[in-house]
PDB file of C-alpha atoms in Angstrom:
ATOM      1  CA  MET A   1     -10.514 -26.328  -0.486  1.00 34.00           C
ATOM      2  CA  ALA A   2     -11.341 -22.530   0.154  1.00 43.00           C
ATOM      3  CA  THR A   3     -13.341 -22.190   3.658  1.00 40.00           C
ATOM      4  CA  THR A   4     -16.208 -19.464   3.270  1.00 42.00           C
ATOM      5  CA  GLN A   5     -15.082 -16.639   5.009  1.00 44.00           C
ATOM      6  CA  HIS A   6     -18.034 -14.262   6.688  1.00 48.00           C
ATOM      7  CA  ASN A   7     -17.271 -10.732   7.274  1.00 90.00           C
ATOM      8  CA  ALA A   8     -13.909 -10.758   5.685  1.00 96.00           C
ATOM      9  CA  ALA A   9     -12.129  -8.619   3.662  1.00 98.00           C
ATOM     10  CA  VAL A  10      -9.164  -8.716   1.727  1.00 98.00           C
ATOM     11  CA  VAL A  11      -6.145  -5.991   2.503  1.00 98.00           C
ATOM     12  CA  ILE A  12      -3.530  -5.170  -0.053  1.00 97.00           C
ATOM     13  CA  TYR A  13      -1.097  -4.919   2.518  1.00 97.00           C
ATOM     14  CA  SER A  14       2.530  -3.370   1.198  1.00 93.00           C
ATOM     15  CA  GLY A  15       4.825  -3.302   4.449  1.00 95.00           C
ATOM     16  CA  GLY A  16       4.185   0.465   4.173  1.00 94.00           C
ATOM     17  CA  MET A  17       2.941   3.064   6.807  1.00 96.00           C
ATOM     18  CA  ASP A  18      -0.749   3.793   4.713  1.00 95.00           C
ATOM     19  CA  SER A  19      -1.303   0.131   4.475  1.00 96.00           C
ATOM     20  CA  TYR A  20       0.221  -0.523   7.701  1.00 98.00           C
ATOM     21  CA  THR A  21      -3.201   1.761   9.413  1.00 98.00           C
ATOM     22  CA  LEU A  22      -5.310   0.120   6.660  1.00 98.00           C
ATOM     23  CA  LEU A  23      -5.126  -3.108   7.572  1.00 98.00           C
ATOM     24  CA  ASN A  24      -5.002  -1.747  11.362  1.00 97.00           C
ATOM     25  CA  ARG A  25      -8.373   0.151  10.356  1.00 96.00           C
ATOM     26  CA  ALA A  26      -9.782  -3.501   8.544  1.00 97.00           C
ATOM     27  CA  LEU A  27      -8.884  -5.366  11.694  1.00 96.00           C
ATOM     28  CA  ARG A  28     -11.433  -3.248  13.295  1.00 94.00           C
ATOM     29  CA  ASP A  29     -14.450  -3.836  11.359  1.00 93.00           C
ATOM     30  CA  TYR A  30     -13.863  -7.324   9.773  1.00 96.00           C
ATOM     31  CA  ALA A  31     -13.958 -10.384  11.548  1.00 94.00           C
ATOM     32  CA  THR A  32     -11.927 -11.911   8.807  1.00 96.00           C
ATOM     33  CA  VAL A  33      -8.681 -10.028   7.577  1.00 98.00           C
ATOM     34  CA  LEU A  34      -6.880 -11.462   4.643  1.00 98.00           C
ATOM     35  CA  PRO A  35      -3.398  -9.476   4.101  1.00 98.00           C
ATOM     36  CA  LEU A  36      -2.103 -10.026   0.590  1.00 98.00           C
ATOM     37  CA  THR A  37       0.996  -8.675  -0.275  1.00 97.00           C
ATOM     38  CA  PHE A  38       2.586  -8.702  -4.016  1.00 93.00           C
ATOM     39  CA  ASN A  39       6.367  -9.200  -5.043  1.00 90.00           C
ATOM     40  CA  TYR A  40       6.580  -7.456  -8.373  1.00 81.00           C
ATOM     41  CA  GLY A  41      10.325  -7.067  -8.352  1.00 75.00           C
ATOM     42  CA  GLN A  42       9.772  -3.487  -6.604  1.00 72.00           C
ATOM     43  CA  ARG A  43      13.803  -1.776  -5.718  1.00 65.00           C
ATOM     44  CA  HIS A  44      11.918  -1.837  -2.113  1.00 64.00           C
ATOM     45  CA  VAL A  45      11.282  -5.425  -2.040  1.00 79.00           C
ATOM     46  CA  LYS A  46      12.608  -4.839   1.901  1.00 86.00           C
ATOM     47  CA  GLU A  47       8.898  -3.766   2.701  1.00 90.00           C
ATOM     48  CA  ILE A  48       7.823  -7.558   2.203  1.00 92.00           C
ATOM     49  CA  ASP A  49       9.724  -8.479   5.343  1.00 93.00           C
ATOM     50  CA  TYR A  50       7.876  -5.825   7.283  1.00 95.00           C
ATOM     51  CA  ALA A  51       4.796  -7.061   5.776  1.00 96.00           C
ATOM     52  CA  ALA A  52       5.601 -10.772   6.893  1.00 97.00           C
ATOM     53  CA  ARG A  53       6.295  -9.928  10.423  1.00 97.00           C
ATOM     54  CA  VAL A  54       3.694  -7.868  11.258  1.00 98.00           C
ATOM     55  CA  ALA A  55       0.828 -10.003   9.835  1.00 98.00           C
ATOM     56  CA  GLN A  56       3.062 -12.848  11.838  1.00 98.00           C
ATOM     57  CA  ALA A  57       2.661 -10.759  14.768  1.00 97.00           C
ATOM     58  CA  LEU A  58      -1.096 -10.744  14.145  1.00 97.00           C
ATOM     59  CA  GLY A  59      -1.937 -14.118  13.906  1.00 98.00           C
ATOM     60  CA  LEU A  60      -3.067 -13.234  10.041  1.00 98.00           C
ATOM     61  CA  GLU A  61      -3.292 -15.568   6.981  1.00 97.00           C
ATOM     62  CA  HIS A  62      -0.742 -13.805   5.358  1.00 98.00           C
ATOM     63  CA  LYS A  63      -0.064 -14.609   1.407  1.00 97.00           C
ATOM     64  CA  VAL A  64       2.848 -13.255  -0.453  1.00 97.00           C
ATOM     65  CA  ILE A  65       2.381 -13.531  -4.123  1.00 95.00           C
ATOM     66  CA  ASN A  66       5.319 -13.137  -6.427  1.00 93.00           C
ATOM     67  CA  ILE A  67       4.731 -11.497  -9.665  1.00 87.00           C
ATOM     68  CA  ALA A  68       8.289 -10.983 -10.299  1.00 85.00           C
ATOM     69  CA  ALA A  69       8.205 -12.416 -13.921  1.00 84.00           C
ATOM     70  CA  ILE A  70       5.788  -9.428 -14.909  1.00 79.00           C
ATOM     71  CA  GLY A  71       8.477  -7.137 -14.564  1.00 72.00           C
ATOM     72  CA  GLU A  72       9.729  -7.971 -17.677  1.00 73.00           C
ATOM     73  CA  LEU A  73       6.305  -6.574 -18.872  1.00 71.00           C
ATOM     74  CA  LEU A  74       6.716  -3.316 -16.465  1.00 65.00           C
ATOM     75  CA  GLN A  75       9.459  -1.181 -17.884  1.00 58.00           C
ATOM     76  CA  GLY A  76      10.383   1.969 -17.400  1.00 49.00           C
ATOM     77  CA  SER A  77       9.801   2.798 -14.179  1.00 49.00           C
ATOM     78  CA  ALA A  78      12.514   4.213 -10.860  1.00 41.00           C
ATOM     79  CA  LEU A  79      11.037   1.176  -9.028  1.00 47.00           C
ATOM     80  CA  THR A  80      11.102  -1.812 -11.904  1.00 46.00           C
ATOM     81  CA  SER A  81      14.149  -0.854 -13.759  1.00 43.00           C
ATOM     82  CA  ASP A  82      17.470   0.342 -13.836  1.00 49.00           C
ATOM     83  CA  ILE A  83      16.827   4.094 -13.148  1.00 43.00           C
ATOM     84  CA  GLU A  84      17.514   6.088 -10.858  1.00 52.00           C
ATOM     85  CA  VAL A  85      14.762   7.181  -8.135  1.00 49.00           C
ATOM     86  CA  PRO A  86      14.157  10.554  -8.362  1.00 45.00           C
ATOM     87  CA  LEU A  87      14.508  12.713  -4.680  1.00 54.00           C
ATOM     88  CA  GLY A  88      11.923  15.312  -3.839  1.00 53.00           C
ATOM     89  CA  HIS A  89       8.611  16.147  -3.292  1.00 50.00           C
ATOM     90  CA  TYR A  90       5.456  13.693  -4.601  1.00 47.00           C
ATOM     91  CA  GLU A  91       4.114  16.958  -7.164  1.00 51.00           C
ATOM     92  CA  GLU A  92       6.945  17.390  -8.438  1.00 53.00           C
ATOM     93  CA  GLN A  93       7.303  16.220 -12.039  1.00 52.00           C
ATOM     94  CA  SER A  94       9.639  14.161 -12.201  1.00 48.00           C
ATOM     95  CA  MET A  95       7.908  11.517  -9.483  1.00 54.00           C
ATOM     96  CA  LYS A  96       6.750  10.774 -12.668  1.00 52.00           C
ATOM     97  CA  THR A  97       9.227   7.476 -13.230  1.00 53.00           C
ATOM     98  CA  THR A  98       7.940   5.564 -10.051  1.00 55.00           C
ATOM     99  CA  VAL A  99       5.224   4.987 -11.767  1.00 58.00           C
ATOM    100  CA  VAL A 100       4.600   1.147 -12.593  1.00 67.00           C
ATOM    101  CA  PRO A 101       2.521   0.585 -15.790  1.00 74.00           C
ATOM    102  CA  ASN A 102      -0.881  -0.503 -14.193  1.00 81.00           C
ATOM    103  CA  ARG A 103       0.470  -1.823 -11.112  1.00 85.00           C
ATOM    104  CA  ASN A 104      -3.059  -1.056  -9.116  1.00 89.00           C
ATOM    105  CA  MET A 105      -5.285  -2.610 -11.612  1.00 90.00           C
ATOM    106  CA  ILE A 106      -3.139  -5.994 -11.927  1.00 92.00           C
ATOM    107  CA  MET A 107      -2.627  -6.582  -8.348  1.00 93.00           C
ATOM    108  CA  LEU A 108      -6.909  -5.020  -7.680  1.00 97.00           C
ATOM    109  CA  SER A 109      -7.572  -8.048 -10.215  1.00 95.00           C
ATOM    110  CA  LEU A 110      -5.650 -10.736  -8.137  1.00 96.00           C
ATOM    111  CA  ALA A 111      -6.799  -9.363  -5.086  1.00 98.00           C
ATOM    112  CA  VAL A 112     -10.385  -9.152  -5.873  1.00 98.00           C
ATOM    113  CA  GLY A 113      -9.881 -12.747  -7.762  1.00 97.00           C
ATOM    114  CA  TYR A 114      -8.343 -14.150  -4.127  1.00 98.00           C
ATOM    115  CA  ALA A 115     -11.495 -12.455  -2.985  1.00 97.00           C
ATOM    116  CA  VAL A 116     -14.420 -13.802  -4.290  1.00 97.00           C
ATOM    117  CA  SER A 117     -12.756 -17.463  -3.803  1.00 96.00           C
ATOM    118  CA  ARG A 118     -12.984 -16.813  -0.234  1.00 96.00           C
ATOM    119  CA  GLU A 119     -16.206 -14.992  -0.368  1.00 95.00           C
ATOM    120  CA  ALA A 120     -15.005 -12.260   1.243  1.00 97.00           C
ATOM    121  CA  GLY A 121     -16.746  -8.974   0.640  1.00 96.00           C
ATOM    122  CA  ALA A 122     -14.056  -6.204   0.152  1.00 97.00           C
ATOM    123  CA  VAL A 123     -10.677  -5.521  -0.698  1.00 98.00           C
ATOM    124  CA  PHE A 124      -8.788  -2.736   0.347  1.00 98.00           C
ATOM    125  CA  PHE A 125      -6.058  -0.621  -0.762  1.00 94.00           C
ATOM    126  CA  GLY A 126      -3.964   2.395   0.207  1.00 93.00           C
ATOM    127  CA  ALA A 127      -4.564   5.141  -2.279  1.00 91.00           C
ATOM    128  CA  HIS A 128      -4.983   8.236  -0.519  1.00 90.00           C
ATOM    129  CA  ALA A 129      -4.868  11.985  -1.871  1.00 90.00           C
ATOM    130  CA  GLY A 130      -0.916  12.710  -2.025  1.00 79.00           C
ATOM    131  CA  ASP A 131      -0.872   9.745  -4.604  1.00 76.00           C
ATOM    132  CA  HIS A 132      -3.120  11.650  -6.794  1.00 68.00           C
ATOM    133  CA  ALA A 133      -1.229  14.091  -8.674  1.00 73.00           C
ATOM    134  CA  ILE A 134       1.033  11.387 -10.052  1.00 77.00           C
ATOM    135  CA  TYR A 135      -0.641   7.979  -9.895  1.00 82.00           C
ATOM    136  CA  PRO A 136      -3.467   7.795 -12.223  1.00 87.00           C
ATOM    137  CA  ASP A 137      -4.239   4.364 -10.640  1.00 89.00           C
ATOM    138  CA  CYS A 138      -4.988   6.385  -7.133  1.00 88.00           C
ATOM    139  CA  ARG A 139      -7.254   8.675  -8.333  1.00 92.00           C
ATOM    140  CA  PRO A 140     -11.395   8.301  -7.567  1.00 95.00           C
ATOM    141  CA  VAL A 141     -12.369   7.634 -10.748  1.00 96.00           C
ATOM    142  CA  PHE A 142     -10.505   4.908 -11.050  1.00 95.00           C
ATOM    143  CA  VAL A 143     -11.838   3.341  -8.082  1.00 96.00           C
ATOM    144  CA  GLU A 144     -15.253   4.290  -9.044  1.00 97.00           C
ATOM    145  CA  ALA A 145     -14.452   2.305 -12.520  1.00 97.00           C
ATOM    146  CA  ILE A 146     -12.830  -0.569 -11.127  1.00 96.00           C
ATOM    147  CA  ASN A 147     -15.939  -1.426  -8.572  1.00 97.00           C
ATOM    148  CA  GLN A 148     -18.111  -0.995 -11.789  1.00 97.00           C
ATOM    149  CA  VAL A 149     -15.615  -4.287 -13.794  1.00 96.00           C
ATOM    150  CA  THR A 150     -15.543  -6.235 -10.580  1.00 96.00           C
ATOM    151  CA  ARG A 151     -19.422  -5.934 -10.232  1.00 96.00           C
ATOM    152  CA  LEU A 152     -19.590  -6.968 -14.085  1.00 97.00           C
ATOM    153  CA  ALA A 153     -16.788  -9.393 -13.473  1.00 95.00           C
ATOM    154  CA  ASN A 154     -18.323 -11.731 -10.971  1.00 96.00           C
ATOM    155  CA  TYR A 155     -21.068 -13.219  -9.715  1.00 94.00           C
ATOM    156  CA  HIS A 156     -19.887 -12.758  -5.634  1.00 95.00           C
ATOM    157  CA  PRO A 157     -19.959  -8.843  -5.143  1.00 94.00           C
ATOM    158  CA  VAL A 158     -17.019  -7.777  -3.886  1.00 97.00           C
ATOM    159  CA  GLU A 159     -16.599  -3.989  -3.246  1.00 97.00           C
ATOM    160  CA  VAL A 160     -13.259  -2.242  -4.127  1.00 97.00           C
ATOM    161  CA  ARG A 161     -12.421   0.235  -0.606  1.00 97.00           C
ATOM    162  CA  ALA A 162     -10.057   3.007  -0.137  1.00 97.00           C
ATOM    163  CA  PRO A 163     -10.975   4.779   2.843  1.00 97.00           C
ATOM    164  CA  TYR A 164      -8.145   7.148   2.308  1.00 97.00           C
ATOM    165  CA  LEU A 165      -8.745   8.299  -1.150  1.00 96.00           C
ATOM    166  CA  TYR A 166      -9.721  11.661   0.185  1.00 96.00           C
ATOM    167  CA  ALA A 167      -6.709  11.987   3.511  1.00 96.00           C
ATOM    168  CA  SER A 168      -3.492  13.024   3.235  1.00 93.00           C
ATOM    169  CA  LYS A 169      -0.430  10.917   4.187  1.00 93.00           C
ATOM    170  CA  GLY A 170      -0.433  13.064   7.844  1.00 95.00           C
ATOM    171  CA  GLU A 171      -4.857  12.361   8.129  1.00 96.00           C
ATOM    172  CA  ILE A 172      -3.777   8.509   7.746  1.00 97.00           C
ATOM    173  CA  LEU A 173      -0.964   8.911  10.395  1.00 97.00           C
ATOM    174  CA  ALA A 174      -3.024  10.876  12.711  1.00 98.00           C
ATOM    175  CA  GLU A 175      -5.634   7.889  12.470  1.00 97.00           C
ATOM    176  CA  GLY A 176      -2.949   5.378  13.702  1.00 98.00           C
ATOM    177  CA  LEU A 177      -1.424   7.760  16.278  1.00 98.00           C
ATOM    178  CA  ARG A 178      -5.101   7.238  17.829  1.00 97.00           C
ATOM    179  CA  MET A 179      -5.247   2.986  17.271  1.00 97.00           C
ATOM    180  CA  ARG A 180      -1.176   3.546  18.767  1.00 97.00           C
ATOM    181  CA  LEU A 181       0.100   1.872  15.997  1.00 98.00           C
ATOM    182  CA  ASP A 182       4.226   1.634  15.505  1.00 98.00           C
ATOM    183  CA  TYR A 183       5.172   2.811  12.604  1.00 98.00           C
ATOM    184  CA  ARG A 184       9.006   1.038  13.448  1.00 97.00           C
ATOM    185  CA  GLN A 185       6.959  -2.123  12.060  1.00 97.00           C
ATOM    186  CA  THR A 186       6.720  -0.103   8.284  1.00 97.00           C
ATOM    187  CA  TRP A 187       9.012   0.526   5.201  1.00 94.00           C
ATOM    188  CA  THR A 188       8.487   3.466   3.051  1.00 91.00           C
ATOM    189  CA  CYS A 189      12.121   4.273   1.322  1.00 91.00           C
ATOM    190  CA  TYR A 190      12.244   3.429  -2.260  1.00 83.00           C
ATOM    191  CA  ASN A 191      15.612   2.784  -1.952  1.00 82.00           C
ATOM    192  CA  GLY A 192      15.470  -0.939  -0.127  1.00 77.00           C
ATOM    193  CA  ARG A 193      18.914  -0.311   1.863  1.00 87.00           C
ATOM    194  CA  THR A 194      19.377  -0.693   5.278  1.00 90.00           C
ATOM    195  CA  LEU A 195      18.374   2.435   6.485  1.00 95.00           C
ATOM    196  CA  ALA A 196      15.644   5.026   4.651  1.00 95.00           C
ATOM    197  CA  CYS A 197      17.263   7.029   2.330  1.00 93.00           C
ATOM    198  CA  GLY A 198      15.665   9.982   4.038  1.00 94.00           C
ATOM    199  CA  ARG A 199      15.484  12.409   0.307  1.00 89.00           C
ATOM    200  CA  CYS A 200      13.262   9.922  -2.053  1.00 85.00           C
ATOM    201  CA  GLY A 201       9.679  10.822  -2.613  1.00 83.00           C
ATOM    202  CA  ALA A 202       8.059   8.383  -0.262  1.00 86.00           C
ATOM    203  CA  CYS A 203      10.967   9.364   2.456  1.00 92.00           C
ATOM    204  CA  VAL A 204       9.696  13.140   1.991  1.00 90.00           C
ATOM    205  CA  GLU A 205       6.878  12.600   2.580  1.00 90.00           C
ATOM    206  CA  ARG A 206       6.548  10.436   5.363  1.00 95.00           C
ATOM    207  CA  LEU A 207       8.548  12.904   6.920  1.00 96.00           C
ATOM    208  CA  GLU A 208       6.202  15.828   6.093  1.00 94.00           C
ATOM    209  CA  ALA A 209       3.421  13.913   7.771  1.00 95.00           C
ATOM    210  CA  PHE A 210       5.086  13.039  11.089  1.00 97.00           C
ATOM    211  CA  ALA A 211       6.385  16.845  11.054  1.00 96.00           C
ATOM    212  CA  LEU A 212       2.317  17.851  10.667  1.00 95.00           C
ATOM    213  CA  GLN A 213       1.397  15.470  13.609  1.00 96.00           C
ATOM    214  CA  GLY A 214       4.452  16.836  15.783  1.00 96.00           C
ATOM    215  CA  VAL A 215       5.965  13.434  16.269  1.00 96.00           C
ATOM    216  CA  VAL A 216       9.395  12.487  15.717  1.00 96.00           C
ATOM    217  CA  ASP A 217       9.369   9.337  13.052  1.00 97.00           C
ATOM    218  CA  PRO A 218      10.939   6.369  14.835  1.00 97.00           C
ATOM    219  CA  ILE A 219      12.597   4.642  12.390  1.00 96.00           C
ATOM    220  CA  GLU A 220      16.516   6.092  11.756  1.00 96.00           C
ATOM    221  CA  TYR A 221      17.475   7.868   8.002  1.00 97.00           C
ATOM    222  CA  GLU A 222      20.278   7.783   6.235  1.00 95.00           C
ATOM    223  CA  THR A 223      20.139  11.959   5.937  1.00 87.00           C
ATOM    224  CA  LEU A 224      17.282  14.164   7.210  1.00 86.00           C
ATOM    225  CA  PRO A 225      16.124  17.086   5.139  1.00 72.00           C
TER     226      PRO A 225
END
């Protein structure tokens, strides 16, 4: 039987730098934080290892849920299918190949169900302003709509929260640096190789964020732009 958690929040925690910052922000504000990580058959499954290590170090009850079987239904993305990961910036049209069909709707639905079962009051996910151009399920209108659906679908109130919805990746990093977070504990690259590639959209945006803050990214790259 699930235990009741007062002042609790579920955090969708990928292991990337945005969700790592989000997790630590939630830890400041909630007595109980429940990180939830999904294996949906993503190419960069390496990020799950980073998420598990961080959660263990923080002593958090961490669940990794394998939903990779649904990958058979979510074809056509460079993150889940045999399609080359595009290089360049997120705002380029080629980056649309990294859209996983309905990904956030699926993950949020499961996370809200988990929150209801634990009587947690919120579900956090790391959508930010840099995602708006390419990812429809990271836009403000989506967050508003998913909250409305969540209210209709459950007796227990759960708020879907995206604190960085209007923030850039640089602004998210700035907050994390103020919290003295160690970004060596994160994986961002869409290619799950030994080192981050330095060329995919995720790497390019990450490197830009560090450059804007005048800080050197502490992880190693295969190549730098």
